mmCIF file with all atom_site columns, C-alpha atoms and ligand atoms in Angstrom:
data_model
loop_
_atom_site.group_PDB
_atom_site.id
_atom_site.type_symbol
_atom_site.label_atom_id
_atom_site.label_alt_id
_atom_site.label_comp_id
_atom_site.label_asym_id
_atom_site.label_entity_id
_atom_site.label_seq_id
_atom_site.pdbx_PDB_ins_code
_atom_site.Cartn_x
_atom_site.Cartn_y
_atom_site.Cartn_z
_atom_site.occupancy
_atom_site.B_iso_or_equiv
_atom_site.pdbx_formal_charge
_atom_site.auth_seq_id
_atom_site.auth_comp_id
_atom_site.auth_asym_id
_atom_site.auth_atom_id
_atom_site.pdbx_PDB_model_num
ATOM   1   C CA  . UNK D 1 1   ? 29.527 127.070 60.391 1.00 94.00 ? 1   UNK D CA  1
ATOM   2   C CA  . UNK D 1 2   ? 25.915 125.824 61.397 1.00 93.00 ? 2   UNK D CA  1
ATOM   3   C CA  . UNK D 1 3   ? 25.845 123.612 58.025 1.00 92.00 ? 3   UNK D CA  1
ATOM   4   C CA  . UNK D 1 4   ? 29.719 122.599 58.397 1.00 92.00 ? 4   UNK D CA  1
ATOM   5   C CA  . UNK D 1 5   ? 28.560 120.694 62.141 1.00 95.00 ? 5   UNK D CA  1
ATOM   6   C CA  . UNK D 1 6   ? 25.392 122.038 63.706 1.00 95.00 ? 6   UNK D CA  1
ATOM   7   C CA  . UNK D 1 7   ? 25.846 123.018 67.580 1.00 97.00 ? 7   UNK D CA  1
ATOM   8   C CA  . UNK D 1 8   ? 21.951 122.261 68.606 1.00 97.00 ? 8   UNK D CA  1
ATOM   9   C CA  . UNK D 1 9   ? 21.709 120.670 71.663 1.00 98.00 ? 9   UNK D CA  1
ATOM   10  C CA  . UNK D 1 10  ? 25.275 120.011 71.885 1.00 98.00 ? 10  UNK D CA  1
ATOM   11  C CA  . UNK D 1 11  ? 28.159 121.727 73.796 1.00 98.00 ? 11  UNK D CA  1
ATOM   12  C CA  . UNK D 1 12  ? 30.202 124.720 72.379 1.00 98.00 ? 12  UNK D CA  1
ATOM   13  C CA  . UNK D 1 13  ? 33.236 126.284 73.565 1.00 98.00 ? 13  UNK D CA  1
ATOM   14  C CA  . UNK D 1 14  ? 33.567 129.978 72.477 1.00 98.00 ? 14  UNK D CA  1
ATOM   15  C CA  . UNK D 1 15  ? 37.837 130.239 73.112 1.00 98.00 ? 15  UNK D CA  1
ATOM   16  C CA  . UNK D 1 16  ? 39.232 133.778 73.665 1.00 98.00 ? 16  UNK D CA  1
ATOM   17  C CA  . UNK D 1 17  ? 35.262 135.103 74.140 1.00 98.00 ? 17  UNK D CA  1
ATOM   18  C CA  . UNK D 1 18  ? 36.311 138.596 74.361 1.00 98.00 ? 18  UNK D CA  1
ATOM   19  C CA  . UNK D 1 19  ? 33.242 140.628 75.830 1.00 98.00 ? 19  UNK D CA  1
ATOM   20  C CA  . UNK D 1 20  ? 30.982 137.648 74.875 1.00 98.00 ? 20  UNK D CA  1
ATOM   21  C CA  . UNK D 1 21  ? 29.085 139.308 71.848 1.00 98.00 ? 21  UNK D CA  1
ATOM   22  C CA  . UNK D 1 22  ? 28.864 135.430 70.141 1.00 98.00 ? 22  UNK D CA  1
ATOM   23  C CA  . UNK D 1 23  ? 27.463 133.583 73.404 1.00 98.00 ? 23  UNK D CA  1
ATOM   24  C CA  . UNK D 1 24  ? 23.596 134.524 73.238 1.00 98.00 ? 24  UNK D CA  1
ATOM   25  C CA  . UNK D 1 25  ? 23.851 133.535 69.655 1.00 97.00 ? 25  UNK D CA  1
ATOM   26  C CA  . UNK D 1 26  ? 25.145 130.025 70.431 1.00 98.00 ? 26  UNK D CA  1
ATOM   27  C CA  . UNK D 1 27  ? 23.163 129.440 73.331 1.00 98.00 ? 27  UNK D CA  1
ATOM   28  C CA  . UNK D 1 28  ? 20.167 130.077 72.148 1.00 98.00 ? 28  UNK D CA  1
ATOM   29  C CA  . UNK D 1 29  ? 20.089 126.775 70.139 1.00 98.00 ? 29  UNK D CA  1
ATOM   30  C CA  . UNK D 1 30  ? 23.256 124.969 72.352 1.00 98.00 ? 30  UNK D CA  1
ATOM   31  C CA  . UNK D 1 31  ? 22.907 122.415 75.304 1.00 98.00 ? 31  UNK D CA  1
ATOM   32  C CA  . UNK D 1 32  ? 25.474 124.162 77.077 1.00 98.00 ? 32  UNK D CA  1
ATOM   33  C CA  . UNK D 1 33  ? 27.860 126.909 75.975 1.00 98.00 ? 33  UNK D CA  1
ATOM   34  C CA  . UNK D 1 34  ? 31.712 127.787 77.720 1.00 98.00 ? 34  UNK D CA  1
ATOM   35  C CA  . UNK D 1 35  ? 33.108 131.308 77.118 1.00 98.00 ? 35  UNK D CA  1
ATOM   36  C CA  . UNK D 1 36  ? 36.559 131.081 77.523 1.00 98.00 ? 36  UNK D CA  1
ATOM   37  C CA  . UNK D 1 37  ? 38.785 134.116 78.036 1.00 98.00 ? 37  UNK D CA  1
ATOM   38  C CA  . UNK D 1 38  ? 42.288 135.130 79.873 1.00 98.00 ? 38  UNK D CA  1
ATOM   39  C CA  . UNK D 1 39  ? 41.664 138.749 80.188 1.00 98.00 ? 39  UNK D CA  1
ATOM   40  C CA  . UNK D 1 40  ? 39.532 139.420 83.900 1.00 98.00 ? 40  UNK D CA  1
ATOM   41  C CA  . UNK D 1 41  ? 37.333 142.458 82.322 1.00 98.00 ? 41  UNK D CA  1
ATOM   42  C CA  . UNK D 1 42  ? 36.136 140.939 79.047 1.00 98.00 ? 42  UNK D CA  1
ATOM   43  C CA  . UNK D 1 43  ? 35.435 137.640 81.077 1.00 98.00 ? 43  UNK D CA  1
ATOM   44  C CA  . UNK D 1 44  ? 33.380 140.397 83.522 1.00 98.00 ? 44  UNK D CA  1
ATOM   45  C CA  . UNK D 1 45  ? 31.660 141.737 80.234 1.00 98.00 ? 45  UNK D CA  1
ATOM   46  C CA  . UNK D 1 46  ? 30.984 138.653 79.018 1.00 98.00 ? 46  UNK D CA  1
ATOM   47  C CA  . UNK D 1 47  ? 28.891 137.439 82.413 1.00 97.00 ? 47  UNK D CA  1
ATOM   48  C CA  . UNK D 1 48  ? 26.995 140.630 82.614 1.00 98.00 ? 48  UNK D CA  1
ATOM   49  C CA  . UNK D 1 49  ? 26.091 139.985 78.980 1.00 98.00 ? 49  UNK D CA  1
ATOM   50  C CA  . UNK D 1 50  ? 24.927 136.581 79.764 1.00 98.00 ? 50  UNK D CA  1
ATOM   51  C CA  . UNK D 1 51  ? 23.649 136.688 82.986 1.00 97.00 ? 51  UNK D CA  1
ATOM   52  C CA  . UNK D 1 52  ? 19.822 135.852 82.066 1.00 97.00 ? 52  UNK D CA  1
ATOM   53  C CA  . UNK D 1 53  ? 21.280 132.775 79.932 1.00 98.00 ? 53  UNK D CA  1
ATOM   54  C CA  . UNK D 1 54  ? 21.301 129.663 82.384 1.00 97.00 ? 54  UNK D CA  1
ATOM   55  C CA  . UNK D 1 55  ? 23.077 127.497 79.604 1.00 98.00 ? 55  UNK D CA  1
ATOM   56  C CA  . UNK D 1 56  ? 26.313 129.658 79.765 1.00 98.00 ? 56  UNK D CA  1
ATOM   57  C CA  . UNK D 1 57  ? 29.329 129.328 81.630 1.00 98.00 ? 57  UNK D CA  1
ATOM   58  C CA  . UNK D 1 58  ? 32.419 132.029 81.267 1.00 98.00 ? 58  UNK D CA  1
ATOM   59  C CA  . UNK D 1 59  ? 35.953 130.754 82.721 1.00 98.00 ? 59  UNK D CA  1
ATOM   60  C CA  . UNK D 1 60  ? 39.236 132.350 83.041 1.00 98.00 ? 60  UNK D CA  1
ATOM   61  C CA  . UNK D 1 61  ? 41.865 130.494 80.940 1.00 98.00 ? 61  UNK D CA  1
ATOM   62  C CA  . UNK D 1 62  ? 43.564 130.548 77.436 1.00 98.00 ? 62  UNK D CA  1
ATOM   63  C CA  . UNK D 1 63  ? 43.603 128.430 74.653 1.00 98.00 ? 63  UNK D CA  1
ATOM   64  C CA  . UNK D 1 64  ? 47.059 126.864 75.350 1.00 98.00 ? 64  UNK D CA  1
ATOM   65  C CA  . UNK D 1 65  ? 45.600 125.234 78.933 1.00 98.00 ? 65  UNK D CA  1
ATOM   66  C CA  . UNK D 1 66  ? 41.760 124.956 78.581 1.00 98.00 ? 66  UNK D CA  1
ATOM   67  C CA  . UNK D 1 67  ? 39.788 124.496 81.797 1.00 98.00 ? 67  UNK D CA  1
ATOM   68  C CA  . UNK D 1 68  ? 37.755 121.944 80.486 1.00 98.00 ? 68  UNK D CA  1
ATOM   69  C CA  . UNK D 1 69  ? 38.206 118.251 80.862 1.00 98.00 ? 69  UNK D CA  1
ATOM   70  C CA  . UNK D 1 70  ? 39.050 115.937 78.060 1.00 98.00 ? 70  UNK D CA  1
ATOM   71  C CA  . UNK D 1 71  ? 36.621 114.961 75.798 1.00 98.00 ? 71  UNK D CA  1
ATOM   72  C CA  . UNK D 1 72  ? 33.753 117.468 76.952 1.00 98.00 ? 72  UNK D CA  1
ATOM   73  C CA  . UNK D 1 73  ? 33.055 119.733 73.690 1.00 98.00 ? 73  UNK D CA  1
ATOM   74  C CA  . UNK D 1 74  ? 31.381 119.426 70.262 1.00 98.00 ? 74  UNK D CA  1
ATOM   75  C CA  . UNK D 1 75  ? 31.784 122.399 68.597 1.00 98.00 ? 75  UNK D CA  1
ATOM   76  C CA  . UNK D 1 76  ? 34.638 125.210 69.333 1.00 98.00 ? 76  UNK D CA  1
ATOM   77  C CA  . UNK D 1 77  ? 34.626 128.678 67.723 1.00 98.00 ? 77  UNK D CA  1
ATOM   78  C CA  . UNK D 1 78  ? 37.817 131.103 68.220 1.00 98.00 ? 78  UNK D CA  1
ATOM   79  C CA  . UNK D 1 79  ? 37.137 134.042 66.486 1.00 98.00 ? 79  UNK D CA  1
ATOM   80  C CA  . UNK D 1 80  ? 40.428 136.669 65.932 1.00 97.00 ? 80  UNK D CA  1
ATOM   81  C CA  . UNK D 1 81  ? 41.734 135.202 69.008 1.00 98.00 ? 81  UNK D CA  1
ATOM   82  C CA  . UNK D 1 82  ? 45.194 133.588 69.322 1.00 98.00 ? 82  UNK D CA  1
ATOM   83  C CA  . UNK D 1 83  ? 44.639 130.573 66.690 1.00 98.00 ? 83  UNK D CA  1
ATOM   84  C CA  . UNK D 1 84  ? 46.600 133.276 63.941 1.00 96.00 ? 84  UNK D CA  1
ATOM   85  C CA  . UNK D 1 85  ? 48.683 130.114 62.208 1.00 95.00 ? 85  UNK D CA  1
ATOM   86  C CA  . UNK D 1 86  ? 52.462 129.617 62.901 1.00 95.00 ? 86  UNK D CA  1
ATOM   87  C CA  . UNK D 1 87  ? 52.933 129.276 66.713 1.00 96.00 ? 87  UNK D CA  1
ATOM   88  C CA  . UNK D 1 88  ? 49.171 128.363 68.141 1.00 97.00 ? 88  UNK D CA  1
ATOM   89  C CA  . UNK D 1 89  ? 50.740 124.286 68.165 1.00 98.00 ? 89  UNK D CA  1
ATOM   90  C CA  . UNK D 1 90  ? 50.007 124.640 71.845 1.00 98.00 ? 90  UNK D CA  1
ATOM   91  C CA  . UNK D 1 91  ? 45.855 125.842 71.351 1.00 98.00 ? 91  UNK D CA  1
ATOM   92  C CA  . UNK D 1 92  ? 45.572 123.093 68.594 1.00 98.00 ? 92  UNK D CA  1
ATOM   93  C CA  . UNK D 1 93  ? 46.905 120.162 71.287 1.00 98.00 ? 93  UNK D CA  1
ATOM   94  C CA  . UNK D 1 94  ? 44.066 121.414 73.664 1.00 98.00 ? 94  UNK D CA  1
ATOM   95  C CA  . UNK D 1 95  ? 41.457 121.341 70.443 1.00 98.00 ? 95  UNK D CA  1
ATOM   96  C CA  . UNK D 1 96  ? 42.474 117.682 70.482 1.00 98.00 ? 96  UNK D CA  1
ATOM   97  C CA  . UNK D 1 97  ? 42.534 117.177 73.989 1.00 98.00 ? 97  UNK D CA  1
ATOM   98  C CA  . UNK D 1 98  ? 39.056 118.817 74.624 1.00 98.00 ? 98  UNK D CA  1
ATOM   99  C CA  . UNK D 1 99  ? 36.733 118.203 71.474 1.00 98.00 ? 99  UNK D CA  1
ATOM   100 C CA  . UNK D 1 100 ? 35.089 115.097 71.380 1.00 97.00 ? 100 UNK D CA  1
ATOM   101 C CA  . UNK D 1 101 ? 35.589 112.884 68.505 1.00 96.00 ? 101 UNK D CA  1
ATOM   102 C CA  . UNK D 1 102 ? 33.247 113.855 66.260 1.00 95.00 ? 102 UNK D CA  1
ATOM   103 C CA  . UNK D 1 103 ? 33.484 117.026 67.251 1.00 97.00 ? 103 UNK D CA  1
ATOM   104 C CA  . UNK D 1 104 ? 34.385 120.376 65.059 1.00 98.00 ? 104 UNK D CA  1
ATOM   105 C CA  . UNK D 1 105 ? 36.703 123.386 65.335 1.00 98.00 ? 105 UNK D CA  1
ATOM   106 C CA  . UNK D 1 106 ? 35.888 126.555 63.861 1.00 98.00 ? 106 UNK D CA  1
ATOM   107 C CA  . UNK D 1 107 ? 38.479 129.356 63.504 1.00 98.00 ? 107 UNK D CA  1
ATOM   108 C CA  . UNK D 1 108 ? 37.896 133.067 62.211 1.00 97.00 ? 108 UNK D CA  1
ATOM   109 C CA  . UNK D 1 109 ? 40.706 135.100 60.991 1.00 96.00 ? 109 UNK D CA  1
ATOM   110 C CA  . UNK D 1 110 ? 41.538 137.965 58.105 1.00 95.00 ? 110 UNK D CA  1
ATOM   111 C CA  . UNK D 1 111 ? 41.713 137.000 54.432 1.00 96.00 ? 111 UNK D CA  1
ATOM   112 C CA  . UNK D 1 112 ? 44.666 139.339 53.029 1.00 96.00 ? 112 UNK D CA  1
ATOM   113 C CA  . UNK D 1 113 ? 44.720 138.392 50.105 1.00 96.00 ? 113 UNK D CA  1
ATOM   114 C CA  . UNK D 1 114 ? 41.075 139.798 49.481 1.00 97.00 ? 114 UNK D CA  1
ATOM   115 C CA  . UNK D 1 115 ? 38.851 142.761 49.505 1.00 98.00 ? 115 UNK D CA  1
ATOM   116 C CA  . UNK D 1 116 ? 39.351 146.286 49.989 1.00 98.00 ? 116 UNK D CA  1
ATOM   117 C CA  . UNK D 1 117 ? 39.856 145.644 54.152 1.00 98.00 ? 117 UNK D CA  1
ATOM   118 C CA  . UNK D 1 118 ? 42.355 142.979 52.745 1.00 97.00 ? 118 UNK D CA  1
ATOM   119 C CA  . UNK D 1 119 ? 44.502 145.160 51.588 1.00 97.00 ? 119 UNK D CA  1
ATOM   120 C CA  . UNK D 1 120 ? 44.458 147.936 54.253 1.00 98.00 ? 120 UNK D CA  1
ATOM   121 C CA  . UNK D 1 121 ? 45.584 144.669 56.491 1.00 97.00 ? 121 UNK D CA  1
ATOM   122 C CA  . UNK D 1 122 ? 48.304 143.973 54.415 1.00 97.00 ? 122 UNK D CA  1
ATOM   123 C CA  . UNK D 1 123 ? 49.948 147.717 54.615 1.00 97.00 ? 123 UNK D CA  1
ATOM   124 C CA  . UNK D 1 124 ? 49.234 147.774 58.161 1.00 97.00 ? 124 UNK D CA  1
ATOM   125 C CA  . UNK D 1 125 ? 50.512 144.281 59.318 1.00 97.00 ? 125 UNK D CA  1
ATOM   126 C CA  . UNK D 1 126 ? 53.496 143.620 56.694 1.00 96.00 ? 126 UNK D CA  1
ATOM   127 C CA  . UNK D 1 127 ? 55.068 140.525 57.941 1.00 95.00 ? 127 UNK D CA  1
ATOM   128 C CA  . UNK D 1 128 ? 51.529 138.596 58.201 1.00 94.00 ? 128 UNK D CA  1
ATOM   129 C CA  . UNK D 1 129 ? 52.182 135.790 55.290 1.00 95.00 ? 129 UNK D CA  1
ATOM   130 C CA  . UNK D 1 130 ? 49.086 134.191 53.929 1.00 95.00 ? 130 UNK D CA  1
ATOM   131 C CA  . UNK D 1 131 ? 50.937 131.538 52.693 1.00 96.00 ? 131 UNK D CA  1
ATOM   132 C CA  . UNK D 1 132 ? 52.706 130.562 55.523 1.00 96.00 ? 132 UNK D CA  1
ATOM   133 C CA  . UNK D 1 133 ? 49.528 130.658 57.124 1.00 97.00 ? 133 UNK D CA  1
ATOM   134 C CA  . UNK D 1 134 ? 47.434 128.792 54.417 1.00 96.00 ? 134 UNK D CA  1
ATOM   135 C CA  . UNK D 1 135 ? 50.347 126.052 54.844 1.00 97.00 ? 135 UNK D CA  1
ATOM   136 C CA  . UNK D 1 136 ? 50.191 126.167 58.381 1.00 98.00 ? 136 UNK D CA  1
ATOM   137 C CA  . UNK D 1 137 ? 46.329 125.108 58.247 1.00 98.00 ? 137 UNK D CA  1
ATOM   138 C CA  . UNK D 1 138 ? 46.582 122.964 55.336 1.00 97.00 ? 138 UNK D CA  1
ATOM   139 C CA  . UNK D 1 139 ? 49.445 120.905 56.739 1.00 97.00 ? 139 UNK D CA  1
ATOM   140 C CA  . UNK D 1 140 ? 47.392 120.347 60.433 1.00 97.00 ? 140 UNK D CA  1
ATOM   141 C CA  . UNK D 1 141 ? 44.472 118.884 58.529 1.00 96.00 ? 141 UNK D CA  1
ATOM   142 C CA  . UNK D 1 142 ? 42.303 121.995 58.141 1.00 98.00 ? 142 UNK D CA  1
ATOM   143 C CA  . UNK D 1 143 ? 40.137 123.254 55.525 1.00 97.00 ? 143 UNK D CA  1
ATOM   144 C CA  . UNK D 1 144 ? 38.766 126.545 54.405 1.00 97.00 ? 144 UNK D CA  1
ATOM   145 C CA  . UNK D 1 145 ? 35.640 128.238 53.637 1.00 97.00 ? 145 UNK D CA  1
ATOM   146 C CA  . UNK D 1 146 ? 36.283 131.822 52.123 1.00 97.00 ? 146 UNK D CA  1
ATOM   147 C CA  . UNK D 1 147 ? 33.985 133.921 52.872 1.00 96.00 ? 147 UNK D CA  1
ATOM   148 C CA  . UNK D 1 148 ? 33.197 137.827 52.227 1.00 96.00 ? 148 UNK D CA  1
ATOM   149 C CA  . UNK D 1 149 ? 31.444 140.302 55.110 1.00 96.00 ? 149 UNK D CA  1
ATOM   150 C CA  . UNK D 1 150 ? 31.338 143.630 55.546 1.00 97.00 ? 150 UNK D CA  1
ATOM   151 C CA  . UNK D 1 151 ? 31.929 146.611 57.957 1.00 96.00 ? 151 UNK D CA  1
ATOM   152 C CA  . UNK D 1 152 ? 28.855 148.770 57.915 1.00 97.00 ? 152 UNK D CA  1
ATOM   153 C CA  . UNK D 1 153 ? 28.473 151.769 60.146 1.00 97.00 ? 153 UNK D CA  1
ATOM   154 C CA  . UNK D 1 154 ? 25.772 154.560 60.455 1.00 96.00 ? 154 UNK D CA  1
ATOM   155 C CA  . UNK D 1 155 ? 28.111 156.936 61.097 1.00 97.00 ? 155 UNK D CA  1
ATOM   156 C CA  . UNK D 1 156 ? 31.423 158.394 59.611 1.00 98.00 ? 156 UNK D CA  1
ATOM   157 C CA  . UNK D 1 157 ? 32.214 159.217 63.091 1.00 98.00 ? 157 UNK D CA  1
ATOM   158 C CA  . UNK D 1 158 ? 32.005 154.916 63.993 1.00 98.00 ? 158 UNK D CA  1
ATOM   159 C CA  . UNK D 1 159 ? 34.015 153.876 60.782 1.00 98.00 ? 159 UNK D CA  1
ATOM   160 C CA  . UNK D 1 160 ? 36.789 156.259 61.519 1.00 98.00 ? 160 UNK D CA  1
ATOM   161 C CA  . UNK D 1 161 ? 36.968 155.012 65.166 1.00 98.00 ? 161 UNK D CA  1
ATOM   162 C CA  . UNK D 1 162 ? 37.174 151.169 64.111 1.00 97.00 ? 162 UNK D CA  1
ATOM   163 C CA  . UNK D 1 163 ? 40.036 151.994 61.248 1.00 98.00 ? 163 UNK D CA  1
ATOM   164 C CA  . UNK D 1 164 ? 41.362 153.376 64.624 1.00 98.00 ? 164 UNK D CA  1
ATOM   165 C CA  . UNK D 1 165 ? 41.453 150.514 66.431 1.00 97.00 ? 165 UNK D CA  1
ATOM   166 C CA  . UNK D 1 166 ? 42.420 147.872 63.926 1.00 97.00 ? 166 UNK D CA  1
ATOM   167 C CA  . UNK D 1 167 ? 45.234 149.356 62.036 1.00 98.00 ? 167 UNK D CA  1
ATOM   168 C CA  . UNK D 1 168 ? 48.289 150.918 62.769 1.00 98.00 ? 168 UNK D CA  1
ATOM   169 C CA  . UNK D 1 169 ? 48.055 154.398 63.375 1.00 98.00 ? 169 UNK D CA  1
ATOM   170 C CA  . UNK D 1 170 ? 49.890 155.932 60.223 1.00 98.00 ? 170 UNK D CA  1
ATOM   171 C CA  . UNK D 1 171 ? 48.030 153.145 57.977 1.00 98.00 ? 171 UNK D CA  1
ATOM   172 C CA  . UNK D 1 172 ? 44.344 154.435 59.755 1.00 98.00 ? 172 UNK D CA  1
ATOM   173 C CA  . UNK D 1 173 ? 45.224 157.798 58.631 1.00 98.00 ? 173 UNK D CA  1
ATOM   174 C CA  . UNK D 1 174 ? 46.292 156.996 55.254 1.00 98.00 ? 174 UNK D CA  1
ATOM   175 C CA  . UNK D 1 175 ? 43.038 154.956 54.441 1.00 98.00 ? 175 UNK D CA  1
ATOM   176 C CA  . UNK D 1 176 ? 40.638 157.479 55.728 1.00 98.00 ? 176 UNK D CA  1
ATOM   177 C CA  . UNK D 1 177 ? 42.417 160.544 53.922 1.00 98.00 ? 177 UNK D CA  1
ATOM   178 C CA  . UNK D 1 178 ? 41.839 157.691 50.632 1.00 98.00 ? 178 UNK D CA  1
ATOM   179 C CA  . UNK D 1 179 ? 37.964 156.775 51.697 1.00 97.00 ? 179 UNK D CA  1
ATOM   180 C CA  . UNK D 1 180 ? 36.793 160.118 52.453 1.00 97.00 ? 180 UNK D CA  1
ATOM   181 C CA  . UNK D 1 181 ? 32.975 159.278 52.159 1.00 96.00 ? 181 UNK D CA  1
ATOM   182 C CA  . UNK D 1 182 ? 33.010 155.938 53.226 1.00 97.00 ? 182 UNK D CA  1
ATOM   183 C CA  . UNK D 1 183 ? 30.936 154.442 56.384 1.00 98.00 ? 183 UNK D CA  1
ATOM   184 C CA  . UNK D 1 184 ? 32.022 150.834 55.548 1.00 97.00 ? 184 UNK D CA  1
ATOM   185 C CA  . UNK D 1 185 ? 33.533 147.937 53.804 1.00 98.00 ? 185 UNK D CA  1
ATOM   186 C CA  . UNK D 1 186 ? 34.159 144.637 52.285 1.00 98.00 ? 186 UNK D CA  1
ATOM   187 C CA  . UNK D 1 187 ? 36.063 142.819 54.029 1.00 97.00 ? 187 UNK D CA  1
ATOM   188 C CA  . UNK D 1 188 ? 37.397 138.788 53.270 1.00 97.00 ? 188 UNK D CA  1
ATOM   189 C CA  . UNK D 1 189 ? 37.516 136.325 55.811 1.00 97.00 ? 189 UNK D CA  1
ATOM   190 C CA  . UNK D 1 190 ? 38.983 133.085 55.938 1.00 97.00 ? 190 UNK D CA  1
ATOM   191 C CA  . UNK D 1 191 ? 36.758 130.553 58.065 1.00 98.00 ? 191 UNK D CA  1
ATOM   192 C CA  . UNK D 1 192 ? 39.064 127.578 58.858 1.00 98.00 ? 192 UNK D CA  1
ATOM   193 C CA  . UNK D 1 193 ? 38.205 124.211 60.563 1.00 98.00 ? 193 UNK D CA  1
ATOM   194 C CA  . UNK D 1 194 ? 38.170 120.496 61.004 1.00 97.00 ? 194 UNK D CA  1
ATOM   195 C CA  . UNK D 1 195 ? 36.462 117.520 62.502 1.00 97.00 ? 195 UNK D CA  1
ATOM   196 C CA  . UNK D 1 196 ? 38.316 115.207 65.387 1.00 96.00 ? 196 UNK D CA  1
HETATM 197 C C1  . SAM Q 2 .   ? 39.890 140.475 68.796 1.00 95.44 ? 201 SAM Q C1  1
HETATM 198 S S1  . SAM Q 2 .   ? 39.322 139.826 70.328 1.00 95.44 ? 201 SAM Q S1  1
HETATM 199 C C2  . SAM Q 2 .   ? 38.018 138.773 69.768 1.00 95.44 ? 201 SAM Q C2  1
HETATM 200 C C3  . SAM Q 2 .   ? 37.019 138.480 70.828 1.00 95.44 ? 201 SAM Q C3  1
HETATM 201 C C4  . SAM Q 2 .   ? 35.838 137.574 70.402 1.00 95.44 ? 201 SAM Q C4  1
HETATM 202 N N1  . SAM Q 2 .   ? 36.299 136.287 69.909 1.00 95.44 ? 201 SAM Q N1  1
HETATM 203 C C5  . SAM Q 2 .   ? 34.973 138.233 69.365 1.00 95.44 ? 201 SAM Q C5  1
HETATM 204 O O1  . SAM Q 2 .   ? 34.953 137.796 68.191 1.00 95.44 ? 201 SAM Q O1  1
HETATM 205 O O2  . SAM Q 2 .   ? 34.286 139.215 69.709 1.00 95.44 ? 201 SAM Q O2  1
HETATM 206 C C6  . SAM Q 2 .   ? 40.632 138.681 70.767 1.00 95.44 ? 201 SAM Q C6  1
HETATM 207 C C7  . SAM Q 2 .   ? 40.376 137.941 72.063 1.00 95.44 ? 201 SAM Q C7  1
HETATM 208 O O3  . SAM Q 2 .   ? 41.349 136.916 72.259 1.00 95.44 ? 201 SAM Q O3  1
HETATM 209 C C8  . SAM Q 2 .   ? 41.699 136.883 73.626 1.00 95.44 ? 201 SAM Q C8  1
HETATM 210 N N2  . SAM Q 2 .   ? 42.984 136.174 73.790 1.00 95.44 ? 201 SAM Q N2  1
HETATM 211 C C9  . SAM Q 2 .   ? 44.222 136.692 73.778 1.00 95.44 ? 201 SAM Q C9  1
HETATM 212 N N3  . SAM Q 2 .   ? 45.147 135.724 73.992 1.00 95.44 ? 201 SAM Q N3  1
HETATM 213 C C10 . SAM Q 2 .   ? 44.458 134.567 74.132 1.00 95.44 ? 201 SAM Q C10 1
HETATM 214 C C11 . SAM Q 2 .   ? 44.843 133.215 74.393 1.00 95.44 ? 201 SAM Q C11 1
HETATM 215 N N4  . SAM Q 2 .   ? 46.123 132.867 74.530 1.00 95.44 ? 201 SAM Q N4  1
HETATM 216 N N5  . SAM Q 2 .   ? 43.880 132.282 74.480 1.00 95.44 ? 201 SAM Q N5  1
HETATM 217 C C12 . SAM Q 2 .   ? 42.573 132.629 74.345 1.00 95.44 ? 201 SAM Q C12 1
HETATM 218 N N6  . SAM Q 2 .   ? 42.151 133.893 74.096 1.00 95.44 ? 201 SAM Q N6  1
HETATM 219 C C13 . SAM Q 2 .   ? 43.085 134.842 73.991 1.00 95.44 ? 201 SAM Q C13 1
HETATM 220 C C14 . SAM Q 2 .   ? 41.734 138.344 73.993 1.00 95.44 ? 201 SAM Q C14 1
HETATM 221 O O4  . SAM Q 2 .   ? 41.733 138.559 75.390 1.00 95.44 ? 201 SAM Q O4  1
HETATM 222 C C15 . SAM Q 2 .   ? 40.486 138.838 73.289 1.00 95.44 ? 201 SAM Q C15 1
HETATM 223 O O5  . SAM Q 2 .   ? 39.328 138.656 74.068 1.00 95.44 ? 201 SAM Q O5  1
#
């Protein structure tokens, strides 16, 4: 992302924060940095997170109706959080509405057509079509960076509860029966974005 459009000194706009785990990281090169999120006890998690970081601000909204004026962003980064392809017209209007021109959007989603976590995706989320979605991006002017990261954990115990938590229950069970040693793995990403 940093060598796509670099966020020093400029203003970022973290949309759907979650708990906030990506703000220190920005801010510590940023001018100013918004964490954006609609659900009250991540946005709480968030501002205990950055509480020591002067250059953050956390705000309750969504991506559809950004509290931000026009015009008042360089860089956004949504990462797994509502910008999924087919249906997120109304979060790409505010991307235009709020990102200066110049500006850069970054968006972070599963790759399911790669890697071993690729696949587990694709048995546990069916009617997910990467080429809808690759069309979807392509047609709004949107380019991608494939990239390849991993899960690493340093304990069975953690891996199991993370297969948990992302896939479907009966799909969990299935991989971990078929990955009985592992504490990890590869996993594909698709990075997607564009300059305004
Ligand atoms: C999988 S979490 C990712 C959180 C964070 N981006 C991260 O990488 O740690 C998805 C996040 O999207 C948020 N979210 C859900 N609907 C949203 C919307 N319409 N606009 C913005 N964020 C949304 C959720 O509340 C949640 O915090």
């Amino acid at each position: 992302m940093a060598s796509a459009a670099s966020w020093s000194g400029r203003t970022v706009l973290d949309l759907g924060c979650g708990s906030g785990f990506h703000l220190p990281r920005f801010a510590a090169t940023a001018g100013r940095v918004y964490g954006v999120e609609p659900h009250p006890a991540l946005l709480r998690l968030a501002a205990r997170r950055t509480r020591s970081l002067t250059n953050v601000s956390l705000l309750a909204g969504t991506a559809q109706a950004v509290p931000l004026p026009d015009a008042s962003v360089d860089v956004v980064h949504a990462r797994w959080a509502y910008f999924f392809g087919p249906g997120c017209e109304p979060g790409l209007a505010e991307l235009d509405r709020v990102v200066r021109r110049g500006g850069a959007a970054f968006v972070v989603d599963n790759d399911p057509e790669r890697s071993t976590f690729g696949g587990w995706f694709r048995r546990g989320f069916p009617d997910v079509d990467p080429v809808a979605v690759e069309r979807f991006w392509s047609l709004h002017g949107w380019s991608r960076e494939r990239l390849e990261i991993a899960w690493t954990f340093d304990s069975r115990a953690d891996f199991e509860a993370v297969v948990r938590i992302e896939l479907p229950t009966d799909v969990a069970e299935e991989v971990l029966v078929e990955h009985p040693d592992a504490t990890g793995v590869d996993y594909a990403v698709n990075l997607w974005w564009r300059r305004f």
